[in-house]
Amino acid sequence: MKPTVAGSARALCLLAVVAAVGLLPWLSGKDPALTVLRARSAEQEPTEEALDAVRRDLGLDAGPLSLLGKWAGDLLRGDLGTSWVSGTDVLPSVTAGLQVSLALMGVALAVAVLLAAALVAPVLVRGRGSAGGFAAMLAAVPEFLLATVALLVCGVWLGWLPTSGWQGPENMVLPAIALGVPAGGLLGRLVADALPAVLDERWVELWRGAGVGRARISGAALRRVLPPLVPQFGMAAVGLTGGAVAVEAVFAVPGIGRTALGAAKSQDLPLLQGSVLALLLLGLVTGVLAALVRRQLLGPALRDAGLALPPDRPVRTHPVIPSALFIVLAVTIGWGLLRDPYAVHTTARLAAPSWAHPLGTDGLGRDVLARLGHGAASTVGTAAAVCLLGLLIALALGFLPGVASGAADIANALPPVIVGILVAAVVGPGTGGAALAVTLLSWPALSAHAAALVQEVRASAFLTAQRAIGATPWWILTRHVLPSVAGPVARHTLLRLPGIALALASLGFLGLGAQPPAPEWGLLLDESRAYLERAPWAALAPAVALALLAALTVSGAAYTSGRSRVRKAAPALKEVPVAV
């Protein structure tokens, strides 16, 4: 039954996405004939006769439904159509872009896995976790800023690697590092967060007493902890393929994401439909493979309801760490709020940090500290609202794994840029449209995590015993299932808060989010990128703020979880003498 539900959800979502893409020229309110004419020949005068000729050539006179029907019919014959702009077949362009993106994804995923392994290794050696602030800070590094810095240092200053193009393996190195470091930080933190509870289980102590080697115990612990996280690795792979638009733009990589963005901007509908379809198919295939790997790791325990869930063991951090991070951020933002973010001083353009301008000035002479402080509300506030909504959606869909998995495969395959374009076409570019676009894509990873945990909780031997003694479904749901699921997914949500802020920043970076002169952190990164070599402080300020935000959210969650665990354990300790 579940595969049927998941398949139906995939089919419905696929049809909705394809229809939305096909209606893009009409949703935008712009004349597609004018856009195509300008893309074909910028010098040609857009007379009514020229526009009518374009409409007849493209079949725009027949309306959007006719175009969609013709495209679907051609698709069944293996034909993706002809580009409206170049006049060439779409299939070779899509295939070439997908091959480039898959190659880049493979190298970037290798970088991410190696970095994640380096972050997880100390946990396996010590047998206990940490607050994970460093991993969270890595996950919060803006990919396009890291790409720009890598290009500047390794490509321009040192001349070690090429700065653009796609001619050989050496062209993969810098883009793969820019993509792999944030992904590795996220994946490493997820695994490291789950390992301490597994290493605290009884079987680990018994294996150590029996003389089993550390390597074998570590392998078994990883096998124990990976099943709920396998979907996250699959989603990371898809995200590295279609979500690398900004990095591909920095390094001029002809990948599928950059192809889709160019097609959307020029309203080259056949090329955009082909690119989106390729990304959707990639997401579906990756989702199926991740499900098969997870089922293989779980083995017969899932079918026989023989799972024993590891106890929830959040890592407690010292209160000094989140307190210090909060004070630094609060003082910086508060200090910036006391200053004018819009005042332009042309005589102080790109000024270095000083007492008058503690974080320097930008290209227009505006105070970076003031813009950083005033941009915190829109950046952090919007990201927090999106995270909260994504958490609620994930917890609700976690109990509908068929619907959630089918819809998640489609949503995860779409780059935020494409959804941002569709949303901006309807509501216009701005903070609200960017927040809506990110919200539509923020829940799949959380929902997959929640669904995996719900499935394993329901298949646990403990829950079977609860049913046998007559526990009601409501009691089981509120006292066992939700507490076992909500905690890990909430920590996962907090870990994604900086990533959500980065997604909003990337939309602003591409002109689909907040618009100038708004002091939004993504716009600060975009505006400072052109003069990064001359005035790095303008770009470092929002980047460091995002990294500190990531460390604060993770260490704060660890401290709060640790305190709640101590409070729950204290009454139990007091009751022990009475019971004896």
Coordinates of N, CA and C in Angstrom, one line a residue, residues 357-558:
H357 N 34.2 53.4 12.0 CA 33.5 52.3 11.3 C 34.2 51.0 11.8
P358 N 33.7 50.4 12.9 CA 34.3 49.3 13.5 C 34.5 48.1 12.5
L359 N 33.6 47.9 11.6 CA 33.7 46.8 10.6 C 34.0 47.3 9.2
G360 N 34.4 48.6 9.1 CA 34.7 49.1 7.8 C 33.5 49.6 7.1
T361 N 33.6 49.9 5.8 CA 32.5 50.4 5.0 C 32.5 49.6 3.7
D362 N 31.4 49.7 3.0 CA 31.2 48.9 1.7 C 31.5 49.8 0.5
G363 N 31.1 49.3 -0.7 CA 31.5 50.1 -1.9 C 30.9 51.4 -2.0
L364 N 29.8 51.7 -1.3 CA 29.2 53.0 -1.3 C 29.5 53.9 -0.1
G365 N 30.4 53.3 0.7 CA 30.7 54.1 1.9 C 29.7 53.9 3.1
R366 N 28.8 52.9 3.0 CA 27.9 52.7 4.1 C 28.6 51.8 5.2
D367 N 28.2 52.1 6.4 CA 28.8 51.4 7.6 C 28.4 49.9 7.6
V368 N 29.3 49.0 7.5 CA 29.1 47.6 7.5 C 28.4 47.1 8.8
L369 N 28.9 47.6 10.0 CA 28.3 47.3 11.2 C 26.8 47.6 11.3
A370 N 26.5 48.8 10.8 CA 25.1 49.2 10.8 C 24.2 48.3 9.9
R371 N 24.7 48.0 8.8 CA 24.0 47.1 7.9 C 23.9 45.7 8.4
L372 N 24.9 45.2 9.1 CA 24.9 43.9 9.7 C 23.8 43.8 10.8
G373 N 23.8 44.9 11.7 CA 22.8 44.9 12.8 C 21.4 45.0 12.3
H374 N 21.1 45.9 11.4 CA 19.8 46.1 10.9 C 19.3 44.9 10.0
G375 N 20.3 44.2 9.4 CA 19.9 43.0 8.6 C 19.6 41.8 9.4
A376 N 20.0 41.8 10.7 CA 19.8 40.6 11.5 C 18.3 40.2 11.6
A377 N 17.5 41.2 11.8 CA 16.0 40.9 12.0 C 15.5 40.1 10.8
S378 N 15.7 40.7 9.6 CA 15.1 40.0 8.4 C 15.8 38.7 8.1
T379 N 17.1 38.6 8.3 CA 17.8 37.4 8.0 C 17.5 36.3 9.0
V380 N 17.8 36.5 10.2 CA 17.7 35.5 11.3 C 16.2 35.3 11.6
G381 N 15.4 36.3 11.6 CA 14.0 36.2 11.9 C 13.2 35.4 10.9
T382 N 13.5 35.7 9.6 CA 12.9 34.9 8.5 C 13.3 33.5 8.5
A383 N 14.6 33.2 8.7 CA 15.1 31.9 8.8 C 14.5 31.1 9.9
A384 N 14.4 31.7 11.1 CA 13.8 31.0 12.2 C 12.3 30.7 11.9
A385 N 11.6 31.6 11.3 CA 10.2 31.3 11.0 C 10.1 30.1 10.0
V386 N 10.9 30.1 9.0 CA 10.9 29.0 8.0 C 11.3 27.7 8.7
C387 N 12.3 27.7 9.6 CA 12.6 26.5 10.3 C 11.5 25.9 11.1
L388 N 10.8 26.8 11.8 CA 9.7 26.4 12.7 C 8.6 25.8 11.8
L389 N 8.3 26.4 10.7 CA 7.2 25.9 9.9 C 7.7 24.6 9.3
G390 N 9.0 24.5 8.9 CA 9.5 23.2 8.3 C 9.4 22.1 9.3
L391 N 9.7 22.4 10.6 CA 9.6 21.4 11.7 C 8.2 20.9 11.9
L392 N 7.2 21.8 11.9 CA 5.8 21.4 12.0 C 5.4 20.5 10.9
I393 N 5.8 20.9 9.7 CA 5.4 20.1 8.5 C 6.1 18.7 8.6
A394 N 7.3 18.7 9.0 CA 8.1 17.4 9.1 C 7.5 16.5 10.1
L395 N 7.1 17.0 11.2 CA 6.5 16.1 12.3 C 5.1 15.6 11.8
A396 N 4.4 16.4 11.1 CA 3.1 16.0 10.6 C 3.3 14.9 9.5
L397 N 4.2 15.1 8.6 CA 4.3 14.2 7.5 C 5.1 13.0 7.9
G398 N 5.8 13.0 9.0 CA 6.6 11.9 9.5 C 5.7 10.7 9.8
F399 N 4.4 10.9 10.0 CA 3.4 9.8 10.3 C 2.7 9.4 9.0
L400 N 3.1 10.0 7.9 CA 2.6 9.7 6.5 C 3.7 9.4 5.6
P401 N 4.5 8.3 5.9 CA 5.8 8.1 5.2 C 5.6 8.0 3.7
G402 N 4.5 7.4 3.3 CA 4.3 7.2 1.8 C 4.1 8.5 1.1
V403 N 3.2 9.4 1.7 CA 3.0 10.7 1.1 C 4.3 11.5 1.2
A404 N 4.9 11.5 2.4 CA 6.1 12.3 2.6 C 7.3 11.9 1.7
S405 N 7.5 10.6 1.6 CA 8.7 10.2 0.7 C 8.5 10.6 -0.7
G406 N 7.2 10.4 -1.2 CA 7.0 10.7 -2.6 C 7.1 12.2 -2.9
A407 N 6.5 13.0 -2.0 CA 6.6 14.5 -2.2 C 8.0 15.0 -2.0
A408 N 8.7 14.4 -1.0 CA 10.1 14.8 -0.7 C 11.0 14.6 -1.8
D409 N 10.9 13.4 -2.5 CA 11.8 13.1 -3.7 C 11.6 14.2 -4.7
I410 N 10.4 14.7 -4.9 CA 10.2 15.8 -5.9 C 10.8 17.1 -5.4
A411 N 10.4 17.4 -4.2 CA 10.8 18.7 -3.6 C 12.3 18.8 -3.5
N412 N 13.0 17.7 -3.1 CA 14.4 17.8 -2.9 C 15.2 17.9 -4.2
A413 N 14.6 17.4 -5.3 CA 15.2 17.4 -6.6 C 15.2 18.8 -7.2
L414 N 14.4 19.7 -6.7 CA 14.3 21.1 -7.3 C 15.3 22.0 -6.6
P415 N 16.2 22.7 -7.3 CA 17.0 23.7 -6.7 C 16.2 24.9 -6.2
P416 N 16.6 25.4 -5.1 CA 15.8 26.6 -4.5 C 15.7 27.7 -5.6
V417 N 16.7 27.8 -6.4 CA 16.7 28.9 -7.4 C 15.5 28.8 -8.4
I418 N 15.2 27.5 -8.8 CA 14.1 27.3 -9.7 C 12.8 27.6 -9.0
V419 N 12.6 27.2 -7.8 CA 11.4 27.5 -7.0 C 11.3 29.0 -6.8
G420 N 12.5 29.6 -6.5 CA 12.5 31.0 -6.3 C 12.0 31.8 -7.5
I421 N 12.4 31.3 -8.7 CA 12.0 31.9 -10.0 C 10.5 31.8 -10.1
L422 N 9.9 30.6 -9.8 CA 8.5 30.4 -10.0 C 7.7 31.3 -9.0
V423 N 8.2 31.3 -7.7 CA 7.5 32.1 -6.8 C 7.6 33.6 -7.1
A424 N 8.8 34.0 -7.5 CA 9.0 35.5 -7.9 C 8.2 35.9 -9.0
A425 N 7.9 34.9 -9.9 CA 7.1 35.2 -11.1 C 5.6 35.5 -10.7
V426 N 5.2 34.9 -9.5 CA 3.8 35.1 -9.1 C 3.8 36.3 -8.1
V427 N 4.6 36.4 -7.1 CA 4.5 37.4 -6.1 C 5.6 38.5 -6.2
G428 N 6.5 38.3 -7.1 CA 7.6 39.3 -7.3 C 8.8 39.0 -6.4
P429 N 10.0 39.5 -6.7 CA 11.1 39.2 -5.9 C 11.0 40.0 -4.6
G430 N 11.5 39.4 -3.5 CA 11.5 40.1 -2.2 C 11.7 39.1 -1.1
T431 N 11.7 39.5 0.1 CA 12.0 38.7 1.3 C 10.9 37.7 1.5
G432 N 9.6 38.1 1.3 CA 8.5 37.2 1.5 C 8.5 36.1 0.4
G433 N 8.7 36.4 -0.8 CA 8.8 35.4 -1.9 C 9.9 34.4 -1.7
A434 N 11.1 34.9 -1.3 CA 12.2 34.1 -1.0 C 11.9 33.1 0.2
A435 N 11.3 33.6 1.2 CA 10.9 32.8 2.4 C 9.9 31.7 2.0
L436 N 9.0 32.1 1.1 CA 8.0 31.0 0.6 C 8.7 30.0 -0.2
A437 N 9.6 30.4 -1.0 CA 10.4 29.4 -1.9 C 11.2 28.5 -1.0
V438 N 11.9 29.0 0.0 CA 12.7 28.2 0.9 C 11.8 27.2 1.7
T439 N 10.7 27.8 2.2 CA 9.8 26.9 3.0 C 9.3 25.7 2.2
L440 N 9.0 25.9 0.9 CA 8.5 24.8 0.1 C 9.5 23.7 -0.1
L441 N 10.8 24.1 0.2 CA 11.9 23.1 0.0 C 12.6 22.7 1.3
S442 N 12.2 23.3 2.4 CA 12.9 23.1 3.7 C 12.5 21.9 4.4
W443 N 11.4 21.3 4.1 CA 10.9 20.2 4.9 C 11.3 18.8 4.5
P444 N 11.8 18.5 3.3 CA 12.0 17.1 2.9 C 13.1 16.4 3.8
A445 N 14.2 17.1 4.1 CA 15.2 16.4 4.9 C 14.7 16.2 6.3
L446 N 14.0 17.1 6.9 CA 13.4 16.9 8.2 C 12.3 15.9 8.2
S447 N 11.5 15.9 7.1 CA 10.4 14.9 7.0 C 11.0 13.5 6.9
A448 N 12.0 13.3 6.1 CA 12.7 12.0 5.9 C 13.3 11.5 7.2
H449 N 13.9 12.4 7.9 CA 14.4 12.1 9.2 C 13.3 11.6 10.2
A450 N 12.2 12.4 10.2 CA 11.1 12.1 11.1 C 10.5 10.8 10.7
A451 N 10.2 10.6 9.4 CA 9.6 9.3 9.0 C 10.4 8.1 9.3
A452 N 11.8 8.2 9.1 CA 12.6 7.1 9.4 C 12.6 6.8 10.9
L453 N 12.6 7.8 11.8 CA 12.5 7.6 13.2 C 11.2 7.0 13.6
V454 N 10.1 7.5 13.0 CA 8.8 7.0 13.4 C 8.7 5.5 13.0
Q455 N 9.2 5.2 11.8 CA 9.1 3.8 11.4 C 9.9 2.9 12.3
E456 N 11.1 3.3 12.8 CA 11.9 2.5 13.6 C 11.3 2.4 15.0
V457 N 10.7 3.5 15.5 CA 10.0 3.5 16.8 C 8.8 2.5 16.8
R458 N 8.1 2.5 15.7 CA 6.9 1.6 15.6 C 7.4 0.2 15.5
A459 N 8.6 -0.1 15.0 CA 9.1 -1.4 14.8 C 9.9 -1.9 16.0
S460 N 10.0 -1.1 17.1 CA 10.8 -1.5 18.2 C 10.1 -2.5 19.1
A461 N 10.9 -3.4 19.7 CA 10.3 -4.4 20.6 C 9.7 -3.8 21.8
F462 N 10.2 -2.6 22.3 CA 9.6 -2.0 23.4 C 8.2 -1.5 23.1
L463 N 7.9 -1.0 21.9 CA 6.6 -0.6 21.6 C 5.6 -1.8 21.5
T464 N 6.1 -2.9 21.0 CA 5.3 -4.1 20.9 C 4.9 -4.5 22.3
A465 N 5.8 -4.4 23.3 CA 5.4 -4.7 24.6 C 4.4 -3.8 25.2
Q466 N 4.5 -2.5 24.9 CA 3.5 -1.5 25.3 C 2.1 -1.9 24.8
R467 N 2.0 -2.3 23.6 CA 0.7 -2.7 23.0 C 0.2 -3.9 23.7
A468 N 1.1 -4.8 24.1 CA 0.7 -6.1 24.7 C 0.1 -5.9 26.0
I469 N 0.6 -4.8 26.8 CA 0.0 -4.6 28.1 C -1.2 -3.7 28.1
G470 N -1.6 -3.3 26.9 CA -2.9 -2.6 26.8 C -2.8 -1.1 26.7
A471 N -1.6 -0.6 26.4 CA -1.4 0.9 26.2 C -2.2 1.4 25.1
T472 N -2.9 2.5 25.2 CA -3.7 3.1 24.2 C -2.8 3.7 23.1
P473 N -3.3 3.8 21.9 CA -2.6 4.5 20.8 C -2.2 5.9 21.2
W474 N -3.1 6.7 21.9 CA -2.8 8.0 22.2 C -1.6 8.1 23.2
W475 N -1.6 7.2 24.2 CA -0.6 7.1 25.2 C 0.8 6.8 24.5
I476 N 0.7 5.8 23.6 CA 2.0 5.4 22.9 C 2.5 6.6 22.0
L477 N 1.6 7.3 21.4 CA 2.0 8.4 20.5 C 2.6 9.6 21.3
T478 N 1.9 10.0 22.4 CA 2.4 11.1 23.2 C 3.5 10.9 24.1
R479 N 3.6 9.6 24.7 CA 4.6 9.3 25.7 C 5.8 8.6 25.1
H480 N 5.7 8.0 23.9 CA 6.9 7.3 23.4 C 7.3 7.7 22.0
V481 N 6.3 7.8 21.1 CA 6.7 8.0 19.7 C 7.1 9.5 19.5
L482 N 6.3 10.4 19.9 CA 6.6 11.8 19.7 C 7.9 12.3 20.4
P483 N 8.1 11.9 21.7 CA 9.3 12.2 22.4 C 10.6 11.6 21.7
S484 N 10.4 10.4 21.2 CA 11.6 9.8 20.5 C 11.9 10.5 19.2
V485 N 10.9 11.1 18.6 CA 11.1 11.7 17.2 C 11.4 13.2 17.3
A486 N 10.6 13.9 18.2 CA 10.7 15.3 18.2 C 12.1 15.9 18.6
G487 N 12.7 15.2 19.6 CA 14.0 15.7 20.0 C 15.1 15.7 18.9
P488 N 15.4 14.5 18.3 CA 16.4 14.5 17.2 C 16.0 15.4 16.1
V489 N 14.7 15.4 15.7 CA 14.4 16.3 14.5 C 14.5 17.8 14.9
A490 N 14.1 18.1 16.1 CA 14.3 19.5 16.5 C 15.7 20.0 16.5
R491 N 16.7 19.1 16.9 CA 18.1 19.4 16.9 C 18.5 19.5 15.4
H492 N 18.0 18.6 14.6 CA 18.3 18.7 13.2 C 17.8 20.0 12.6
T493 N 16.7 20.4 13.0 CA 16.1 21.7 12.5 C 17.0 22.9 12.9
L494 N 17.4 22.9 14.2 CA 18.3 23.9 14.6 C 19.6 23.9 13.8
L495 N 20.1 22.7 13.5 CA 21.4 22.7 12.7 C 21.2 23.3 11.3
R496 N 19.9 23.2 10.8 CA 19.6 23.7 9.5 C 19.3 25.2 9.5
L497 N 19.2 25.8 10.6 CA 18.9 27.2 10.7 C 19.9 28.1 9.9
P498 N 21.2 27.9 10.1 CA 22.1 28.7 9.2 C 22.0 28.3 7.8
G499 N 21.7 27.1 7.5 CA 21.5 26.7 6.1 C 20.3 27.3 5.4
I500 N 19.2 27.5 6.2 CA 18.1 28.2 5.7 C 18.4 29.7 5.4
A501 N 19.2 30.2 6.4 CA 19.6 31.6 6.2 C 20.5 31.7 4.9
L502 N 21.3 30.7 4.7 CA 22.1 30.7 3.5 C 21.3 30.6 2.2
A503 N 20.2 29.7 2.3 CA 19.4 29.6 1.1 C 18.7 30.9 0.8
L504 N 18.2 31.6 1.8 CA 17.7 33.0 1.6 C 18.7 33.9 1.0
A505 N 20.0 33.8 1.5 CA 21.0 34.6 1.0 C 21.4 34.3 -0.4
S506 N 21.3 33.0 -0.8 CA 21.6 32.7 -2.2 C 20.6 33.2 -3.1
L507 N 19.3 33.2 -2.7 CA 18.3 33.8 -3.5 C 18.5 35.4 -3.7
G508 N 18.9 36.0 -2.6 CA 19.2 37.4 -2.6 C 20.5 37.6 -3.5
F509 N 21.4 36.7 -3.4 CA 22.6 36.8 -4.3 C 22.3 36.7 -5.7
L510 N 21.3 36.0 -6.1 CA 20.9 35.9 -7.5 C 19.8 36.8 -7.9
G511 N 19.4 37.8 -7.0 CA 18.4 38.8 -7.3 C 17.0 38.4 -7.1
L512 N 16.7 37.2 -6.4 CA 15.4 36.7 -6.3 C 14.8 36.9 -4.8
G513 N 15.7 37.5 -3.9 CA 15.3 37.7 -2.6 C 15.1 39.2 -2.3
A514 N 15.6 39.6 -1.1 CA 15.6 41.0 -0.7 C 16.3 41.8 -1.7
Q515 N 15.7 43.0 -2.0 CA 16.2 43.9 -3.0 C 17.0 45.1 -2.3
P516 N 18.0 45.6 -3.0 CA 18.7 46.8 -2.5 C 17.7 47.9 -2.3
P517 N 18.0 48.8 -1.4 CA 19.2 48.8 -0.5 C 19.0 48.1 0.9
A518 N 18.1 47.1 0.9 CA 17.8 46.4 2.2 C 19.2 45.8 2.7
P519 N 19.4 45.9 4.0 CA 20.6 45.4 4.7 C 20.5 44.0 5.0
E520 N 20.1 43.1 4.1 CA 20.0 41.7 4.3 C 21.3 41.1 4.2
W521 N 21.6 40.0 5.0 CA 23.0 39.5 5.0 C 23.4 38.9 3.7
G522 N 22.4 38.3 3.0 CA 22.7 37.7 1.7 C 23.1 38.8 0.7
L523 N 22.4 40.0 0.8 CA 22.8 41.1 -0.1 C 24.1 41.7 0.3
L524 N 24.5 41.7 1.6 CA 25.8 42.1 2.0 C 26.9 41.3 1.3
L525 N 26.7 40.0 1.3 CA 27.6 39.1 0.7 C 27.7 39.3 -0.8
D526 N 26.6 39.5 -1.4 CA 26.6 39.7 -2.9 C 27.3 41.1 -3.2
E527 N 26.9 42.1 -2.5 CA 27.4 43.4 -2.8 C 29.0 43.5 -2.6
S528 N 29.5 42.7 -1.6 CA 30.9 42.8 -1.3 C 31.7 41.9 -2.1
R529 N 31.1 41.0 -2.9 CA 31.9 40.0 -3.6 C 32.8 40.6 -4.7
A530 N 32.3 41.7 -5.3 CA 33.1 42.3 -6.4 C 34.4 42.9 -5.9
Y531 N 34.5 43.3 -4.7 CA 35.7 43.9 -4.2 C 36.2 43.2 -3.0
L532 N 36.1 41.8 -3.0 CA 36.6 41.0 -1.9 C 38.1 41.1 -1.7
E533 N 38.8 41.3 -2.8 CA 40.3 41.4 -2.7 C 40.7 42.7 -2.1
R534 N 40.0 43.8 -2.3 CA 40.4 45.1 -1.8 C 39.8 45.3 -0.4
A535 N 38.6 44.8 -0.1 CA 38.0 45.1 1.2 C 37.3 43.8 1.7
P536 N 38.1 42.8 2.2 CA 37.5 41.5 2.6 C 36.6 41.6 3.8
W537 N 36.8 42.7 4.6 CA 36.0 42.8 5.8 C 34.5 42.9 5.6
A538 N 34.1 43.5 4.4 CA 32.7 43.7 4.1 C 32.0 42.3 3.9
A539 N 32.7 41.4 3.3 CA 32.2 40.1 3.1 C 32.4 39.2 4.3
L540 N 33.5 39.4 5.1 CA 33.7 38.5 6.2 C 32.7 38.8 7.4
A541 N 32.2 40.0 7.5 CA 31.3 40.3 8.6 C 30.0 39.5 8.5
P542 N 29.3 39.5 7.4 CA 28.1 38.6 7.4 C 28.4 37.1 7.4
A543 N 29.6 36.7 6.8 CA 30.0 35.3 6.8 C 30.3 34.8 8.3
V544 N 31.0 35.6 9.0 CA 31.4 35.3 10.4 C 30.1 35.3 11.3
A545 N 29.2 36.3 11.0 CA 27.9 36.3 11.7 C 27.1 35.0 11.5
L546 N 27.1 34.5 10.3 CA 26.4 33.3 10.0 C 27.0 32.1 10.7
A547 N 28.4 32.1 10.7 CA 29.1 31.0 11.4 C 28.8 31.0 12.9
L548 N 28.9 32.2 13.5 CA 28.6 32.3 14.9 C 27.1 31.9 15.2
L549 N 26.2 32.3 14.3 CA 24.8 31.9 14.5 C 24.7 30.4 14.5
A550 N 25.4 29.7 13.6 CA 25.4 28.2 13.6 C 25.9 27.6 14.9
A551 N 27.1 28.1 15.3 CA 27.6 27.6 16.6 C 26.7 27.9 17.8
L552 N 26.1 29.0 17.8 CA 25.1 29.3 18.9 C 23.9 28.4 18.9
T553 N 23.3 28.2 17.7 CA 22.2 27.3 17.7 C 22.5 25.9 18.2
V554 N 23.6 25.3 17.7 CA 24.0 24.0 18.1 C 24.4 23.8 19.5
S555 N 25.3 24.7 20.0 CA 25.7 24.7 21.4 C 24.5 25.0 22.3
G556 N 23.7 25.9 22.0 CA 22.5 26.2 22.8 C 21.6 25.0 22.9
A557 N 21.3 24.4 21.8 CA 20.5 23.2 21.8 C 21.1 22.1 22.6
A558 N 22.4 21.9 22.5 CA 23.1 20.9 23.3 C 23.0 21.2 24.8

